[in-house]
CSV table of C-alpha atoms in Angstrom, one decimal:
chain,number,residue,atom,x,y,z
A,1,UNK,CA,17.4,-39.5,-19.7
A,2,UNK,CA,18.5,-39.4,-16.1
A,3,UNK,CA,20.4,-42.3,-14.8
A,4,UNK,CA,19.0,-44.6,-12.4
A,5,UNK,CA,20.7,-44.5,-8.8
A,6,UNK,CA,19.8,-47.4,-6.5
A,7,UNK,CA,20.6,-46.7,-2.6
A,8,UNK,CA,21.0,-49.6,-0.2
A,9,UNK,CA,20.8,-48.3,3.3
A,10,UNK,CA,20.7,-49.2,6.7
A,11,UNK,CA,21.1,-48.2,10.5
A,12,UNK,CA,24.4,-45.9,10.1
A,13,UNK,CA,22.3,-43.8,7.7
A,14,UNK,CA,20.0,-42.7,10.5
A,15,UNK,CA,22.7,-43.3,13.9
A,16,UNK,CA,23.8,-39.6,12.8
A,17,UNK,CA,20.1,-38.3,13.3
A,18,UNK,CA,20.1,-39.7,16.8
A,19,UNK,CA,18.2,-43.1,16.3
A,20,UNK,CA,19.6,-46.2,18.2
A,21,UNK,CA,21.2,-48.9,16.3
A,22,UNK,CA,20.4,-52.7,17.2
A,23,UNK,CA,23.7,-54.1,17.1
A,24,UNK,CA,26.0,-51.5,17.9
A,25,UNK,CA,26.9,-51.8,21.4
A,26,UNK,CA,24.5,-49.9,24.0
A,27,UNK,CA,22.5,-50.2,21.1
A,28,UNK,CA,18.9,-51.7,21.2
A,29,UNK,CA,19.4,-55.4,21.3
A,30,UNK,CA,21.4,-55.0,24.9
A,31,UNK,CA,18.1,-53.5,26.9
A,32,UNK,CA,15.6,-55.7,24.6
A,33,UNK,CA,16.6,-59.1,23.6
A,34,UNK,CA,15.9,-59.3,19.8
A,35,UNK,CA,13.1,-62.8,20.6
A,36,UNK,CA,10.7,-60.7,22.7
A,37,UNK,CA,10.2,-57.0,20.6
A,38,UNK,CA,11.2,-58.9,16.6
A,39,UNK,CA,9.9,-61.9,16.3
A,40,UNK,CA,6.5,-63.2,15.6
A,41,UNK,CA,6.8,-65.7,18.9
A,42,UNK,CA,7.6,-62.6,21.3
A,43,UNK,CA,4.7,-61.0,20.0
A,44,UNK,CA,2.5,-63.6,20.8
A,45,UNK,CA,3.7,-64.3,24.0
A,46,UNK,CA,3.7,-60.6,25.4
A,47,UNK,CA,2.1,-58.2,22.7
A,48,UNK,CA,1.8,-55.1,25.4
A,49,UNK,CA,5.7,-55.7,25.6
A,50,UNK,CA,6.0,-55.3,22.1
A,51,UNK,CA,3.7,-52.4,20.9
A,52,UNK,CA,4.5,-50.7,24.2
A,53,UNK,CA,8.3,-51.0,22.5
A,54,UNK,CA,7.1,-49.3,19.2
A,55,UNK,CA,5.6,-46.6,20.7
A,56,UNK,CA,8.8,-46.0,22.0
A,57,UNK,CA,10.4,-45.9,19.1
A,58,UNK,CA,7.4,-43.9,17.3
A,59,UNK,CA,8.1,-41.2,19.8
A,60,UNK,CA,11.5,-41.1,19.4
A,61,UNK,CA,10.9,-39.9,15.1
A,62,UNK,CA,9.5,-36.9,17.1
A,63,UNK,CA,12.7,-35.6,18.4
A,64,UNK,CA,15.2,-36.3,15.4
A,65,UNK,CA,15.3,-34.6,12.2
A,66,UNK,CA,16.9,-36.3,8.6
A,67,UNK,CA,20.4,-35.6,8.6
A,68,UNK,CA,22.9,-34.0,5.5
A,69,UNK,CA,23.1,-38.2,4.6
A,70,UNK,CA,19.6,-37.8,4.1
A,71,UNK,CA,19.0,-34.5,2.4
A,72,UNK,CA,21.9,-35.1,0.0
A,73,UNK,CA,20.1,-38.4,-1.2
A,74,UNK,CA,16.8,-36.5,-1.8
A,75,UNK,CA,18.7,-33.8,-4.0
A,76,UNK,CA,20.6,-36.4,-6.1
A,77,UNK,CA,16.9,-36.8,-7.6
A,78,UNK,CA,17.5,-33.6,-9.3
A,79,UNK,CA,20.1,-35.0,-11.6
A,80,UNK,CA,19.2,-38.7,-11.2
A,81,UNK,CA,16.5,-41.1,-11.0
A,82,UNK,CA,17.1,-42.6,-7.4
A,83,UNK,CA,15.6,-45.2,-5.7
A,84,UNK,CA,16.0,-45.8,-2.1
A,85,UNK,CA,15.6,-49.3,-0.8
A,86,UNK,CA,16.4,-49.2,3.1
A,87,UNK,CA,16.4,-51.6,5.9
A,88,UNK,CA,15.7,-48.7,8.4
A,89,UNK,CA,11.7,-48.5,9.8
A,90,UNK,CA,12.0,-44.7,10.2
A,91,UNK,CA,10.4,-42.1,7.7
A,92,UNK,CA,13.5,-39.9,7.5
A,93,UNK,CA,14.6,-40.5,4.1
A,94,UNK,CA,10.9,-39.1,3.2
A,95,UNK,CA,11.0,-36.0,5.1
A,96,UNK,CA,14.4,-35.6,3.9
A,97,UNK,CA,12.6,-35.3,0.9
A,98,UNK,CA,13.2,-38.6,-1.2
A,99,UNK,CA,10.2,-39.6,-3.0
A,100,UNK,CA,11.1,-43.3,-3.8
A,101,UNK,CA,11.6,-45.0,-0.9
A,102,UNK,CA,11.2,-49.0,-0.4
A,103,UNK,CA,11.2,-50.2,3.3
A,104,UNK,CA,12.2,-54.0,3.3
A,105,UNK,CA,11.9,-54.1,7.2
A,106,UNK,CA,8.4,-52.5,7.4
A,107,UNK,CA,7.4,-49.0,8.8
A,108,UNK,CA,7.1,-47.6,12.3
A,109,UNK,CA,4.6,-45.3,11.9
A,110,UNK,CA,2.0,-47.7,10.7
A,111,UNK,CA,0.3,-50.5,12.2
A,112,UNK,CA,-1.5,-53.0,10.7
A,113,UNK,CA,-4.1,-56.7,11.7
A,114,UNK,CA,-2.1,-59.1,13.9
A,115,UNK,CA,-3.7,-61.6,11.8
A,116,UNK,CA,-3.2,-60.1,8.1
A,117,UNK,CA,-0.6,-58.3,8.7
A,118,UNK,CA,0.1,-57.4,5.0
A,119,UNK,CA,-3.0,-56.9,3.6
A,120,UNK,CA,-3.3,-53.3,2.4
A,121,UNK,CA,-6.6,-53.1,3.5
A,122,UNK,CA,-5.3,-53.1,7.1
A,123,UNK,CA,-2.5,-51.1,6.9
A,124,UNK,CA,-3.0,-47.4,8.3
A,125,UNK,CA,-0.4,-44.5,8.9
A,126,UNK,CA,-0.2,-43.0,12.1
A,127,UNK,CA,-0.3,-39.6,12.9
A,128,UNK,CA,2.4,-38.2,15.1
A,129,UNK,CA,-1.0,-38.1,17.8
A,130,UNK,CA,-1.7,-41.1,17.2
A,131,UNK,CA,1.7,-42.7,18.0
A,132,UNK,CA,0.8,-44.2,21.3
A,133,UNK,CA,-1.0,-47.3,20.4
A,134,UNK,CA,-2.7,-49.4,22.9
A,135,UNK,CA,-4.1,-52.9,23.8
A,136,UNK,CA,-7.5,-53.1,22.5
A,137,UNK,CA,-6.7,-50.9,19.4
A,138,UNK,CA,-8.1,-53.0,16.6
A,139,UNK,CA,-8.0,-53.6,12.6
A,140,UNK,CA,-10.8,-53.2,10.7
A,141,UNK,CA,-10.3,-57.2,10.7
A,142,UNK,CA,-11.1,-57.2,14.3
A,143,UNK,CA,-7.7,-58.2,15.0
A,144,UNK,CA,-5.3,-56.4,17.8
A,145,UNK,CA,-3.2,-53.4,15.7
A,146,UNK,CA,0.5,-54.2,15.7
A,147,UNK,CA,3.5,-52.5,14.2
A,148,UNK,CA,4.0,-52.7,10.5
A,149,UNK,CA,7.0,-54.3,10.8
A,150,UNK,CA,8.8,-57.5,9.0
A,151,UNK,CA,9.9,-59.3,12.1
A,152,UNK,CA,12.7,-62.1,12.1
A,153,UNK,CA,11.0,-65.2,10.8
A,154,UNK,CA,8.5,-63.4,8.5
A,155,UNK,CA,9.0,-62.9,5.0
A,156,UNK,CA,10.0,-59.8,3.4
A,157,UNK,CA,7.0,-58.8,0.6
A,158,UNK,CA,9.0,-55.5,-0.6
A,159,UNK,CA,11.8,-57.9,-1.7
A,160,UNK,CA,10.9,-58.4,-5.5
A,161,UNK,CA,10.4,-54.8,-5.9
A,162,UNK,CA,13.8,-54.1,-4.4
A,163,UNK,CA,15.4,-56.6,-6.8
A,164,UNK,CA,13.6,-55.2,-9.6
A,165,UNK,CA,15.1,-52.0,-9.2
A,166,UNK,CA,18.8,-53.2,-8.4
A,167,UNK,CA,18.5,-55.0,-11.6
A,168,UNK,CA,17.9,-51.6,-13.2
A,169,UNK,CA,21.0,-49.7,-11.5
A,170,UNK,CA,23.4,-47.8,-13.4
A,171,UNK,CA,25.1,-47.0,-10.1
A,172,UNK,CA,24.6,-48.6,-6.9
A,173,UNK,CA,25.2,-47.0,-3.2
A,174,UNK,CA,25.7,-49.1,-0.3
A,175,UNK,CA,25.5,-46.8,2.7
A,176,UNK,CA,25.8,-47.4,6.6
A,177,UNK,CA,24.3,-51.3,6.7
A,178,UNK,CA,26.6,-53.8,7.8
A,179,UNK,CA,25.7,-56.6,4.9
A,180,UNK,CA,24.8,-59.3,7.2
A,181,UNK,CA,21.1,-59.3,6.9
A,182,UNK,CA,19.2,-61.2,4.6
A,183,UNK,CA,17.6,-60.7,1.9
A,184,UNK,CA,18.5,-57.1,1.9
A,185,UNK,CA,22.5,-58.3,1.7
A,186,UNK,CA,21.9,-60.3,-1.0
A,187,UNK,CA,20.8,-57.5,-3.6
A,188,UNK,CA,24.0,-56.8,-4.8
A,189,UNK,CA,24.0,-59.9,-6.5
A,190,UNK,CA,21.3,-58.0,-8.8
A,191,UNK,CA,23.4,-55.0,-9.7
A,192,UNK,CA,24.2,-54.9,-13.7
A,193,UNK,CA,27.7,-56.1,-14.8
A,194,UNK,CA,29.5,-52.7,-15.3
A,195,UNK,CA,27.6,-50.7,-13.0
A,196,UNK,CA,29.7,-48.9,-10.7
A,197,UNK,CA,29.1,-50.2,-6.4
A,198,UNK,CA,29.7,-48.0,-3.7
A,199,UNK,CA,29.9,-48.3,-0.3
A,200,UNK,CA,30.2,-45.7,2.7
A,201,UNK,CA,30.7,-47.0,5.6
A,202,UNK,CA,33.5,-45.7,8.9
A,203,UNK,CA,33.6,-49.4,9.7
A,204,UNK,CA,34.7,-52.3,7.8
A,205,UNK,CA,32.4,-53.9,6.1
A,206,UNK,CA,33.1,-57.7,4.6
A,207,UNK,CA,30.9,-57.6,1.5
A,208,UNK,CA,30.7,-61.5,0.4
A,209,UNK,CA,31.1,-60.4,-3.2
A,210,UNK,CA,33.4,-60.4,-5.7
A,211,UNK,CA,32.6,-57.6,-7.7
A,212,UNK,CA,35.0,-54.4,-7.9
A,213,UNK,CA,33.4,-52.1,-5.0
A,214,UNK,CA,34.9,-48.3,-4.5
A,215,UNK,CA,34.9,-48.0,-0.8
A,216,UNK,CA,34.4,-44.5,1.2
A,217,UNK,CA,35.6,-44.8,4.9
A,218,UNK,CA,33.7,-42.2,6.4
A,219,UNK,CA,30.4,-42.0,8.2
A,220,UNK,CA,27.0,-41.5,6.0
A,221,UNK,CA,27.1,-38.2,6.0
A,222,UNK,CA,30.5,-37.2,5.0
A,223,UNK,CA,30.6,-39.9,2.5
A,224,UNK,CA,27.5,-39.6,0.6
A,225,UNK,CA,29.3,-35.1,0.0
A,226,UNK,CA,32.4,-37.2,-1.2
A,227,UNK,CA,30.3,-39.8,-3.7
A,228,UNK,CA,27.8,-36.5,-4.1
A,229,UNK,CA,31.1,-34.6,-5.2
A,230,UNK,CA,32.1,-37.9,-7.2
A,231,UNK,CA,29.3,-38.5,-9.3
């Protein structure tokens, strides 16, 4: 039976595609500040503001392609059982080719009802030509379509799933997320006593943990061939 590998990963996973980062610097947060596009208030105070922001990002998943972080991930599923929980919204990992993906933070190329919005019955993937959504685009609720994303202030539905499959790690992969956000930074409370953590990662990261982690200084893509090479 293959072993199960859990991945934790965040923004540096998909900076090496080409994809903004919010809190690097130049990154998103300095030409959008984080209350108007990523919170449930700055939606509802200027919702063309924010879904014209998605659409911008949408567009953006267009012109990048998964990176070797990302294809390496999806061929560790031929040796182990991998799970990937990220905190990015992009769909890279999946055309990277990973077939168990979690998203914690919500997708960008779905929208769902302002006013449900995680009932599956509302929740529709976009086709790339689809991207551009618009004012007036509604739910099958009747409701004004927004991004299908967990903003700041909103609970994060995915999250017992995620910690169900930390719980089940026999190895656990920390890669490009800085640890500061919560609840994803907290699932490495979950991991099994005796399974091995890893973390990639060119920056320092200050993991509030005292477990034994084996750290790998090297951006995502690097990293994951050394860990690839290790396991």
């Amino acid at each position: 039976m293959k072993k199960k590998l859990v991945i934790l990963s965040g923004a540096g996973i998909s900076a090496e595609s080409g994809i903004s980062t919010f809190r690097d610097a130049g990154g998103l947060w300095d030409k959008y500040p984080v209350e108007q596009v990523a919170t449930p208030e700055g939606y509802a105070a200027n919702p063309a503001l924010v879904i014209r922001f998605y659409n911008e990002r949408r567009k953006q998943l267009l012109n990048v392609e998964p990176n070797k972080a990302h294809r390496i991930i999806a061929d560790l599923e031929q040796n182990y059982q991998v799970s990937v929980i990220t905190q990015n919204i992009d769909n890279l990992h999946e055309r990277a080719g990973s077939s168990h993906v979690i998203h914690l933070h919500g997708e960008l190329t779905k929208v769902t009802s302002s006013l449900s919005p995680n009932d599956p019955r509302f929740i529709k993937e976009l086709k790339p030509k689809e991207y551009e959504v618009k004012m007036g685009d509604l739910a099958d609720d009747g409701s004004q379509l927004r991004p299908f994303i967990v903003w700041f202030g909103e609970a994060v539905p995915e999250i017992e799933r995620a910690i169900d499959e930390v719980m089940q790690a026999d190895i656990f992969v920390i890669i490009g997320t800085s640890m500061n956000v919560y609840p994803a930074a907290g699932l490495i409370n979950y991991v099994p006593q005796g399974a091995p953590i890893y973390l990639i990662d060119p920056n320092e990261v200050n993991v509030h943990h005292n477990r034994p982690i084996q750290v790998i200084r090297e951006k995502a893509s690097v990293g994951m061939k050394i860990l690839q090479d290790k396991l």
